[in-house]
Tab-separated table of C-alpha atoms in Angstrom:
chain	number	residue	atom	x	y	z
A	225	MET	CA	-0.005	0.041	0.005
A	226	GLN	CA	2.667	2.452	0.882
A	227	LYS	CA	4.754	1.740	-2.258
A	228	LYS	CA	1.668	2.071	-4.491
A	229	GLN	CA	0.745	5.351	-2.965
A	230	LYS	CA	4.206	6.785	-3.415
A	231	ILE	CA	4.176	5.640	-7.050
A	232	ILE	CA	0.763	7.451	-7.606
A	233	ILE	CA	2.131	10.656	-5.907
A	234	GLY	CA	5.078	10.557	-8.109
A	235	ALA	CA	3.269	9.978	-11.238
A	236	CYS	CA	0.900	12.835	-10.486
A	237	THR	CA	3.726	15.203	-9.806
A	238	VAL	CA	5.532	14.418	-13.048
A	239	LEU	CA	2.329	14.546	-14.870
A	240	CYS	CA	1.616	18.198	-13.638
A	241	ILE	CA	5.061	19.186	-14.509
A	242	GLY	CA	4.826	17.563	-17.896
A	243	VAL	CA	1.540	19.475	-18.595
A	244	ILE	CA	3.320	22.744	-17.491
A	245	GLY	CA	6.237	21.942	-19.824
A	246	ALA	CA	4.240	20.954	-22.855
A	247	GLY	CA	2.022	24.102	-22.497
A	248	ILE	CA	4.142	26.806	-21.346
A	249	PHE	CA	7.651	26.130	-22.831
A	250	PHE	CA	7.011	28.786	-25.528
A	251	VAL	CA	5.157	31.978	-24.773
A	252	GLN	CA	3.952	34.118	-27.662
A	253	HIS	CA	4.761	37.622	-26.260
A	254	LYS	CA	3.517	40.694	-28.009
A	255	ASP	CA	5.629	43.838	-27.674
A	256	LYS	CA	4.943	46.806	-29.978
A	257	GLY	CA	3.487	44.422	-32.755
A	258	ASN	CA	6.477	42.132	-32.644
A	259	LYS	CA	6.171	38.506	-31.495
A	260	GLU	CA	8.866	37.018	-29.498
A	261	GLU	CA	9.405	33.391	-28.389
A	262	LEU	CA	10.152	32.895	-24.696
A	263	ALA	CA	11.017	29.768	-22.885
A	264	TYR	CA	9.126	29.412	-19.588
A	265	VAL	CA	11.490	28.115	-16.750
A	266	MET	CA	10.873	26.864	-13.199
A	267	SER	CA	13.019	26.973	-10.119
A	268	VAL	CA	14.670	23.786	-9.145
A	269	SER	CA	13.699	24.412	-5.499
A	270	SER	CA	10.070	24.999	-6.414
A	271	MET	CA	9.850	21.573	-8.067
A	272	ASN	CA	11.317	19.993	-4.976
A	273	ASP	CA	8.498	21.598	-3.193
A	274	MET	CA	6.007	20.328	-5.743
A	275	ALA	CA	7.030	16.779	-4.884
A	276	GLY	CA	5.652	17.431	-1.315
A	277	THR	CA	1.997	17.166	-0.122
A	278	GLN	CA	-0.548	19.397	1.264
A	279	LYS	CA	-0.379	20.022	4.882
A	280	LEU	CA	-3.354	19.641	7.077
A	281	ALA	CA	-4.027	20.944	10.483
A	282	GLY	CA	-4.118	18.595	13.379
A	283	VAL	CA	-4.294	18.623	17.146
A	284	VAL	CA	-2.886	16.040	19.603
A	285	GLU	CA	-5.527	14.304	21.676
A	286	SER	CA	-5.734	11.199	23.891
A	287	GLN	CA	-5.847	7.736	22.540
A	288	LYS	CA	-7.894	6.569	25.552
A	289	THR	CA	-10.788	8.367	27.242
A	290	LEU	CA	-12.228	7.528	30.589
A	291	ASP	CA	-15.808	8.528	31.267
A	292	ILE	CA	-17.030	8.616	34.930
A	293	GLN	CA	-20.714	8.364	35.535
A	294	LYS	CA	-22.431	9.714	38.767
A	295	ASP	CA	-24.616	7.581	40.775
A	296	ALA	CA	-28.046	9.056	39.931
A	297	GLU	CA	-29.409	8.156	43.335
A	298	ARG	CA	-26.631	10.085	45.290
A	299	GLU	CA	-25.678	13.623	45.593
A	300	VAL	CA	-22.084	14.913	44.969
A	301	LYS	CA	-20.807	16.636	48.120
A	302	GLU	CA	-17.597	18.119	46.736
A	303	ILE	CA	-15.735	18.150	43.340
A	304	LEU	CA	-11.982	17.818	43.962
A	305	VAL	CA	-10.608	18.612	40.550
A	306	LYS	CA	-11.192	21.037	37.811
A	307	THR	CA	-10.985	20.997	33.908
A	308	GLY	CA	-7.363	20.811	32.844
A	309	ASP	CA	-6.037	19.351	36.245
A	310	GLU	CA	-3.622	16.456	35.848
A	311	VAL	CA	-4.434	13.319	37.827
A	312	ASP	CA	-2.787	9.925	38.672
A	313	VAL	CA	-4.195	6.626	39.455
A	314	GLY	CA	-5.914	6.942	42.920
A	315	THR	CA	-6.319	10.902	42.683
A	316	PRO	CA	-9.521	11.776	44.476
A	317	LEU	CA	-11.939	13.268	41.914
A	318	PHE	CA	-15.192	14.007	43.854
A	319	THR	CA	-17.038	12.816	47.047
A	320	TYR	CA	-20.589	11.854	47.727
A	321	ASP	CA	-22.693	13.228	50.589
A	322	THR	CA	-22.836	10.457	53.152
A	323	GLU	CA	-25.308	11.994	55.516
A	324	LYS	CA	-28.349	10.259	54.284
A	325	LEU	CA	-26.277	6.969	54.115
A	326	GLU	CA	-25.323	7.185	57.678
A	327	ALA	CA	-29.034	7.785	58.701
A	328	ASP	CA	-29.949	4.778	56.554
A	329	LEU	CA	-27.143	2.604	58.289
A	330	GLN	CA	-28.609	3.478	61.702
A	331	GLN	CA	-32.108	2.609	60.751
A	332	ALA	CA	-30.721	-0.797	59.284
A	333	ASN	CA	-29.034	-1.543	62.416
A	334	LEU	CA	-32.166	-1.029	64.431
A	335	ASP	CA	-33.877	-3.227	62.000
A	336	LEU	CA	-31.410	-5.922	62.319
A	337	GLU	CA	-31.546	-5.704	66.102
A	338	ARG	CA	-35.292	-6.010	66.075
A	339	ALA	CA	-35.052	-9.131	63.806
A	340	ASP	CA	-32.657	-10.763	66.376
A	341	ASN	CA	-35.152	-10.052	69.129
A	342	ASP	CA	-38.102	-11.547	67.072
A	343	MET	CA	-36.080	-14.638	66.242
A	344	LYS	CA	-35.361	-14.996	69.950
A	345	ASN	CA	-39.049	-14.672	70.936
A	346	GLN	CA	-40.048	-17.098	68.150
A	347	LYS	CA	-37.457	-19.683	69.330
A	348	ASP	CA	-38.759	-19.403	72.863
A	349	GLN	CA	-42.391	-19.710	71.695
A	350	ILE	CA	-41.672	-22.945	69.766
A	351	ALA	CA	-39.903	-24.521	72.721
A	352	GLN	CA	-42.827	-23.614	74.999
A	353	LEU	CA	-45.234	-25.084	72.663
A	354	GLU	CA	-43.392	-28.319	72.084
A	355	LYS	CA	-43.268	-28.695	75.900
A	356	GLU	CA	-46.943	-28.056	76.421
A	357	LYS	CA	-47.662	-30.473	73.674
A	358	LYS	CA	-46.169	-33.388	75.351
A	359	LYS	CA	-48.545	-32.871	78.331
A	360	ALA	CA	-51.723	-32.167	76.341
A	361	PRO	CA	-54.439	-34.827	75.732
A	362	GLU	CA	-54.542	-36.399	72.418
A	363	LYS	CA	-57.539	-34.349	71.226
A	364	GLU	CA	-55.349	-31.205	71.502
A	365	GLN	CA	-52.212	-32.535	69.808
A	366	LEU	CA	-53.271	-31.186	66.457
A	367	SER	CA	-53.730	-27.812	67.625
A	368	TYR	CA	-50.320	-27.701	69.182
A	369	THR	CA	-48.817	-29.016	65.977
A	370	THR	CA	-50.458	-26.221	64.003
A	371	GLN	CA	-49.223	-23.612	66.324
A	372	ILE	CA	-45.746	-24.905	66.333
A	373	GLN	CA	-45.563	-25.058	62.548
A	374	SER	CA	-46.794	-21.336	62.201
A	375	ALA	CA	-44.262	-20.255	64.751
A	376	GLN	CA	-41.490	-21.954	62.673
A	377	MET	CA	-42.646	-20.251	59.513
A	378	ASP	CA	-42.382	-16.965	61.318
A	379	LEU	CA	-38.876	-17.873	62.423
A	380	LYS	CA	-37.833	-18.475	58.990
A	381	LYS	CA	-39.306	-15.369	57.867
A	382	SER	CA	-37.377	-13.362	60.452
A	383	GLU	CA	-34.091	-15.355	59.579
A	384	TYR	CA	-34.496	-14.115	55.942
A	385	GLU	CA	-35.214	-10.467	57.017
A	386	LYS	CA	-32.180	-10.542	59.167
A	387	LYS	CA	-29.937	-11.757	56.241
A	388	ALA	CA	-31.326	-9.006	53.811
A	389	LYS	CA	-30.692	-6.480	56.652
A	390	GLU	CA	-26.995	-7.760	56.906
A	391	VAL	CA	-26.586	-7.367	53.070
A	392	GLU	CA	-28.190	-3.854	53.218
A	393	ILE	CA	-25.909	-2.808	56.015
A	394	ASN	CA	-22.794	-4.120	54.181
A	395	ARG	CA	-23.825	-2.141	51.147
A	396	ILE	CA	-24.321	1.075	52.975
A	397	LYS	CA	-21.060	0.728	54.791
A	398	SER	CA	-19.315	0.088	51.329
A	399	GLN	CA	-20.902	3.243	49.977
A	400	ILE	CA	-19.868	5.171	52.920
A	401	GLU	CA	-16.320	3.883	52.762
A	402	ASN	CA	-16.035	4.561	49.047
A	403	SER	CA	-17.681	7.997	49.020
A	404	THR	CA	-14.599	9.394	47.461
A	405	VAL	CA	-14.283	8.562	43.696
A	406	THR	CA	-10.702	8.122	42.464
A	407	SER	CA	-9.210	8.189	39.005
A	408	GLU	CA	-8.385	4.823	37.446
A	409	MET	CA	-5.698	6.112	35.139
A	410	LYS	CA	-3.068	8.790	34.678
A	411	GLY	CA	-4.430	11.591	32.603
A	412	VAL	CA	-5.881	15.247	32.306
A	413	VAL	CA	-9.387	16.158	33.273
A	414	LYS	CA	-11.077	17.057	30.056
A	415	SER	CA	-14.539	18.004	31.289
A	416	VAL	CA	-16.697	18.199	34.428
A	417	ASN	CA	-20.479	18.412	33.986
A	418	ASN	CA	-21.898	19.667	37.388
A	419	SER	CA	-25.528	19.320	36.203
A	420	GLN	CA	-26.954	19.119	39.723
A	421	ASN	CA	-25.882	22.721	40.217
A	422	GLY	CA	-26.989	23.724	36.675
A	423	GLU	CA	-23.389	24.291	35.578
A	424	SER	CA	-21.569	22.749	32.756
A	425	ILE	CA	-17.696	23.105	32.330
A	426	ASN	CA	-16.372	21.923	29.005
A	427	PRO	CA	-14.033	23.955	26.927
A	428	TYR	CA	-13.556	21.381	24.338
A	429	ASP	CA	-15.616	20.977	21.207
A	430	GLY	CA	-18.526	18.581	21.784
A	431	SER	CA	-20.391	17.699	25.008
A	432	SER	CA	-20.088	14.445	27.033
A	433	GLN	CA	-23.058	12.878	28.949
A	434	ALA	CA	-20.610	11.516	31.415
A	435	PHE	CA	-20.184	13.481	34.774
A	436	MET	CA	-16.524	13.668	34.377
A	437	THR	CA	-14.163	12.793	31.521
A	438	ILE	CA	-10.441	12.073	31.779
A	439	LEU	CA	-7.958	11.923	28.786
A	440	ALA	CA	-5.155	9.487	29.218
A	441	THR	CA	-1.587	10.921	28.970
A	442	GLY	CA	1.211	9.205	27.039
A	443	GLU	CA	-0.908	7.408	24.656
A	444	TYR	CA	-1.751	10.105	22.047
A	445	ARG	CA	-3.227	10.275	18.443
A	446	ILE	CA	-3.717	13.103	16.053
A	447	LYS	CA	-7.030	14.417	15.044
A	448	GLY	CA	-7.496	16.266	11.777
A	449	LYS	CA	-10.472	17.401	9.640
A	450	VAL	CA	-11.048	17.379	5.887
A	451	ASN	CA	-13.843	18.710	3.704
A	452	GLU	CA	-15.343	17.723	0.367
A	453	GLN	CA	-12.529	19.134	-1.539
A	454	ASN	CA	-9.585	17.333	0.085
A	455	ILE	CA	-11.322	14.257	1.645
A	456	THR	CA	-9.660	12.038	-1.011
A	457	GLN	CA	-6.265	12.904	0.387
A	458	ILE	CA	-6.987	10.667	3.405
A	459	VAL	CA	-6.419	6.921	2.549
A	460	GLU	CA	-6.963	4.444	5.433
A	461	GLY	CA	-3.894	2.455	6.224
A	462	ALA	CA	-1.501	4.997	4.350
A	463	PRO	CA	1.516	6.357	6.103
A	464	ALA	CA	1.430	9.935	7.445
A	465	ILE	CA	4.040	12.406	8.953
A	466	ILE	CA	3.245	14.720	11.785
A	467	ARG	CA	5.242	17.888	12.082
A	468	SER	CA	5.730	20.419	14.742
A	469	ARG	CA	4.631	23.866	13.972
A	470	VAL	CA	7.472	25.375	15.880
A	471	ASP	CA	10.330	22.980	15.335
A	472	GLU	CA	10.737	21.743	11.735
A	473	ASN	CA	13.061	19.002	12.977
A	474	ALA	CA	10.538	17.477	15.265
A	475	VAL	CA	8.758	14.734	13.340
A	476	TRP	CA	6.376	11.855	14.254
A	477	LYS	CA	5.112	8.975	12.046
A	478	GLY	CA	1.880	7.221	12.062
A	479	THR	CA	-0.972	5.730	9.842
A	480	TYR	CA	-4.134	7.379	8.639
A	481	THR	CA	-7.509	5.945	9.870
A	482	ALA	CA	-10.584	6.139	7.736
A	483	VAL	CA	-12.514	9.459	7.503
A	484	ASP	CA	-15.365	9.422	9.947
A	485	THR	CA	-18.130	10.448	7.427
A	486	LYS	CA	-20.876	9.400	9.895
A	487	ASN	CA	-20.155	12.373	12.241
A	488	PRO	CA	-19.807	15.563	10.151
A	489	ASN	CA	-19.174	18.953	11.681
A	490	ASN	CA	-21.005	21.981	10.236
A	491	ASN	CA	-18.726	25.058	10.395
A	492	THR	CA	-20.430	28.579	9.833
A	493	GLU	CA	-17.924	31.391	8.586
A	494	ASN	CA	-18.703	34.991	8.258
A	495	MET	CA	-17.793	36.240	4.680
A	496	MET	CA	-16.511	39.849	4.322
A	497	TYR	CA	-17.270	42.070	1.474
A	498	GLY	CA	-15.949	45.499	1.124
A	499	GLY	CA	-14.670	45.341	4.637
A	500	LYS	CA	-18.008	44.564	6.116
A	501	GLU	CA	-19.632	41.303	7.099
A	502	ASP	CA	-21.762	40.291	4.178
A	503	ARG	CA	-23.179	36.929	4.798
A	504	GLN	CA	-22.439	33.478	6.485
A	505	MET	CA	-21.332	30.436	4.708
A	506	THR	CA	-21.736	26.883	6.086
A	507	SER	CA	-19.181	24.150	5.347
A	508	THR	CA	-19.071	20.566	6.395
A	509	SER	CA	-15.810	18.802	7.662
A	510	TYR	CA	-15.408	15.221	8.554
A	511	PRO	CA	-12.881	14.119	11.254
A	512	PHE	CA	-9.976	11.556	10.706
A	513	TYR	CA	-7.134	10.314	13.116
A	514	VAL	CA	-3.521	9.464	12.654
A	515	GLU	CA	-2.525	6.495	14.934
A	516	LEU	CA	1.208	7.146	16.005
A	517	GLU	CA	4.085	4.774	16.144
A	518	SER	CA	5.283	6.803	19.086
A	519	SER	CA	3.917	9.941	20.827
A	520	GLU	CA	7.056	10.737	22.776
A	521	GLY	CA	7.602	14.520	22.883
A	522	LEU	CA	4.161	15.396	22.053
A	523	LEU	CA	1.874	17.486	24.460
A	524	LEU	CA	-1.920	17.068	24.761
A	525	GLY	CA	-3.701	19.760	22.751
A	526	GLN	CA	-0.483	20.574	20.823
A	527	HIS	CA	-1.308	21.855	17.333
A	528	VAL	CA	0.622	20.126	14.449
A	529	TYR	CA	0.850	19.645	10.680
A	530	ILE	CA	-0.433	16.404	9.076
A	531	GLU	CA	0.935	15.358	5.630
A	532	GLN	CA	1.256	12.287	3.634
A	533	ASP	CA	4.441	10.167	3.939
A	534	THR	CA	6.041	10.120	0.562
A	535	GLY	CA	9.351	8.628	1.670
A	536	LEU	CA	11.222	11.850	1.093
A	537	GLU	CA	12.379	11.862	4.739
A	538	GLU	CA	14.240	8.741	4.251
A	539	ARG	CA	16.158	9.457	1.230
A	540	GLU	CA	19.438	11.164	0.806
A	541	GLU	CA	19.744	14.877	1.060
A	542	GLY	CA	20.691	17.028	-2.059
A	543	ILE	CA	19.176	18.302	-5.177
A	544	TRP	CA	16.496	16.054	-6.733
A	545	LEU	CA	15.093	16.694	-10.137
A	546	ASP	CA	12.130	15.149	-11.821
A	547	GLU	CA	13.248	12.735	-14.657
A	548	ALA	CA	11.074	14.595	-17.276
A	549	PHE	CA	13.364	17.543	-17.135
A	550	ILE	CA	16.379	15.586	-17.927
A	551	ALA	CA	17.348	14.932	-21.718
A	552	ASP	CA	19.464	12.080	-22.941
A	553	VAL	CA	19.405	10.251	-19.624
A	554	ASP	CA	20.978	7.026	-20.887
A	555	LYS	CA	24.019	8.650	-22.661
A	556	LYS	CA	24.924	12.206	-21.892
A	557	PRO	CA	22.308	13.634	-19.612
A	558	TYR	CA	21.602	17.393	-19.789
A	559	VAL	CA	19.103	19.977	-18.814
A	560	TRP	CA	18.044	23.399	-20.319
A	561	VAL	CA	19.001	25.835	-17.783
A	562	GLU	CA	18.531	29.647	-17.559
A	563	SER	CA	21.727	31.484	-17.934
A	564	LYS	CA	22.756	34.762	-16.262
A	565	LYS	CA	21.852	36.523	-19.506
A	566	GLY	CA	18.298	35.308	-19.225
A	567	THR	CA	18.536	32.870	-22.164
A	568	LEU	CA	18.547	29.138	-22.354
A	569	GLU	CA	21.845	27.240	-22.226
A	570	LYS	CA	22.301	23.406	-22.374
A	571	ARG	CA	24.186	22.149	-19.165
A	572	THR	CA	25.526	18.541	-18.673
A	573	VAL	CA	24.596	17.049	-15.337
A	574	VAL	CA	25.910	14.093	-13.341
A	575	LEU	CA	23.000	11.882	-12.218
A	576	GLY	CA	23.001	10.013	-8.906
A	577	ILE	CA	20.511	7.347	-7.558
A	578	HIS	CA	17.049	7.090	-9.038
A	579	ASP	CA	13.936	7.285	-6.904
A	580	GLU	CA	11.527	5.022	-8.745
A	581	ASN	CA	8.654	5.965	-6.435
A	582	MET	CA	8.885	9.755	-6.946
A	583	LEU	CA	10.373	9.473	-10.526
A	584	GLN	CA	13.260	11.808	-9.670
A	585	TYR	CA	17.127	11.646	-9.991
A	586	LYS	CA	19.600	12.903	-7.419
A	587	ILE	CA	21.781	15.540	-9.339
A	588	GLU	CA	25.341	15.040	-8.120
A	589	SER	CA	26.728	17.982	-9.912
A	590	GLY	CA	25.785	20.604	-12.629
A	591	LEU	CA	22.739	22.048	-10.849
A	592	LYS	CA	22.027	24.356	-7.834
A	593	SER	CA	18.714	24.519	-6.159
A	594	SER	CA	18.591	28.383	-7.172
A	595	ASP	CA	18.781	27.339	-10.902
A	596	TYR	CA	15.975	27.703	-13.163
A	597	VAL	CA	15.164	24.876	-15.827
A	598	ALA	CA	12.885	24.346	-18.657
A	599	TYR	CA	10.961	21.226	-19.756
A	600	PRO	CA	12.997	19.884	-22.827
A	601	GLN	CA	11.767	20.223	-26.414
A	602	GLU	CA	13.287	19.033	-29.636
A	603	PHE	CA	13.246	22.677	-31.094
A	604	PHE	CA	15.075	24.294	-27.972
A	605	LYS	CA	18.335	25.987	-28.723
A	606	GLU	CA	20.796	27.966	-26.712
A	607	GLY	CA	20.106	31.740	-26.742
A	608	VAL	CA	16.233	31.574	-26.543
A	609	LYS	CA	15.145	34.133	-24.048
A	610	THR	CA	13.458	32.920	-20.914
A	611	THR	CA	10.649	34.071	-18.587
A	612	HIS	CA	9.552	33.276	-15.224
A	613	GLU	CA	5.965	34.604	-15.697
A	614	MET	CA	2.912	32.766	-16.935
A	615	VAL	CA	1.008	35.032	-19.306
A	616	GLU	CA	-2.509	34.782	-20.484
A	617	ASP	CA	-1.950	33.991	-24.204
A	618	ILE	CA	-0.362	30.530	-23.611
A	619	MET	CA	-1.490	27.025	-24.463
A	620	GLY	CA	-3.259	27.981	-27.669
A	621	MET	CA	-5.467	30.753	-26.090
A	622	PRO	CA	-6.599	33.522	-28.435
A	623	GLU	CA	-4.275	36.597	-28.765
A	624	ASP	CA	-5.305	40.056	-28.365
A	625	ASP	CA	-6.690	40.494	-31.767
A	626	GLY	CA	-9.341	38.087	-30.862
A	627	ALA	CA	-8.601	35.494	-33.806
A	628	MET	CA	-8.805	31.727	-33.097
A	629	PRO	CA	-5.554	29.730	-33.458
A	630	GLU	CA	-4.902	28.487	-36.888
A	631	GLY	CA	-6.516	25.136	-37.640
A	632	GLU	CA	-8.998	25.607	-34.756
A	633	MET	CA	-12.785	26.277	-35.386
A	634	MET	CA	-15.395	27.538	-33.130
A	635	PRO	CA	-17.349	24.500	-31.738
A	636	GLU	CA	-20.779	23.990	-33.561
A	637	GLY	CA	-23.552	25.667	-31.912
A	638	GLU	CA	-21.486	28.067	-29.937
A	639	ALA	CA	-21.610	31.829	-30.495
A	640	VAL	CA	-18.621	34.153	-30.570
A	641	PRO	CA	-18.710	36.272	-27.284
A	642	GLU	CA	-19.821	39.698	-27.662
A	643	GLU	CA	-16.528	40.989	-26.435
A	644	GLU	CA	-14.424	39.445	-29.073
A	645	MET	CA	-13.827	41.138	-32.323
A	646	ILE	CA	-15.362	40.237	-35.756
A	647	PRO	CA	-12.895	38.505	-38.237
A	648	GLU	CA	-11.489	41.007	-40.714
A	649	GLU	CA	-13.391	39.709	-43.707
A	650	GLU	CA	-16.621	40.453	-42.073
A	651	THR	CA	-18.064	43.839	-41.857
A	652	ILE	CA	-20.054	45.122	-38.856
A	653	PRO	CA	-23.519	46.294	-39.620
A	654	GLU	CA	-24.300	49.968	-39.040
A	655	GLU	CA	-26.434	50.853	-36.106
A	656	GLY	CA	-30.027	50.533	-36.883
A	657	GLU	CA	-29.355	47.952	-39.786
A	658	ARG	CA	-31.115	44.672	-39.113
A	659	GLU	CA	-29.785	42.664	-42.102
A	660	ALA	CA	-27.053	39.917	-41.697
A	661	VAL	CA	-24.114	40.868	-43.917
A	662	THR	CA	-21.593	38.208	-45.425
A	663	PRO	CA	-18.257	39.063	-46.866
A	664	GLU	CA	-19.785	39.171	-50.496
A	665	GLY	CA	-22.856	41.122	-49.100
A	666	ALA	CA	-25.099	38.389	-49.979
A	667	VAL	CA	-27.455	36.339	-47.714
A	668	PRO	CA	-25.808	32.891	-46.976
A	669	GLU	CA	-27.890	29.996	-48.353
A	670	GLY	CA	-30.343	28.500	-45.804
A	671	GLU	CA	-30.331	31.856	-43.776
A	672	ILE	CA	-33.308	34.331	-43.650
A	673	THR	CA	-32.848	37.939	-43.097
A	674	VAL	CA	-34.674	39.922	-40.472
A	675	GLU	CA	-36.985	42.408	-41.925
């Protein structure tokens, strides 16, 4: 996947340069009625820049997020941290109010004591009934048996109630002992939603339903956004490079995730016209992430640049030139270079290694990054004047006289724009005339004049 993407990027780069070379190598420049052929040249340094990729903005965020939910049946007594605080494993975050729990515990202990007393009385009652049964006449035996069985059922019920109270007491004690909630990981408090007081503290985009959210530190990823125009730049699984905005030597590597098109963000921007706010424009962006190989040296919330990894970071330093600008590669390679006089000159270069992915050669000697070169053409010759500027009358566009290039015709069914001049062989009707005029003054066959 990585090699395939590099080849595509390299091919696209050379294709763009080829189009520029094929279309702009000669400029028809009009100066006082005289035409002059100019060769368009590009700087070597700018072509090295063209080999790069567009940078996207990104921000460092946590790879892992911990959402802490509040017990809906309990009230928070005190919040011990605030947004932005750093926490460690075991750091107290907030405490619950235990006043009601302590009252419930006292009541449960009374209920447990009452259950013990009931059980004692029921046991004594059963013993007394069994003693009386032994002395009672036969006709009263059934009545004693019934009373004993009823007392035994009451005893079992009291034993069950006692066990239930013991469980409840243990639960209440546990809640009281654990009334302080602590952090389960090292991180930074992202948000605190104190809804019970009608407050919401959350400086980050998006809101969380959790009572408190903690971002883990040390395990970072990069979050970026793309829109409809550049969404195709993000390819899932493709390598990415993260660059610091303040230190160009600080670089991290990672891998693109898929663009999350299911969670778009609508952004509203105020458009300015004539120095005043004119209207609002709404655009849609989609989040994506870069999973990092290592996040050492990054800070949570740090703003960075994201770009595709084309492999240029790993290759040798030096001057690299697209192979399309090099003529006679196999025998005696040379390039067309702009001389100090502002004209073309043929210059022999010594080629180094070839980058098959980017379709570039390393230039060992013969060129400097400050030189300007032209896309090679068969009819180039030394002495042709050069230009750094792209003018409007290039690539077959009509010149100032409004005439179409030789050999080209106006597409069928299209009219000549009103601003363009009428060809010389046609005459312009006088104002008020309503009859179409041809070069010979006759009405063309198949056309009807307007009366």
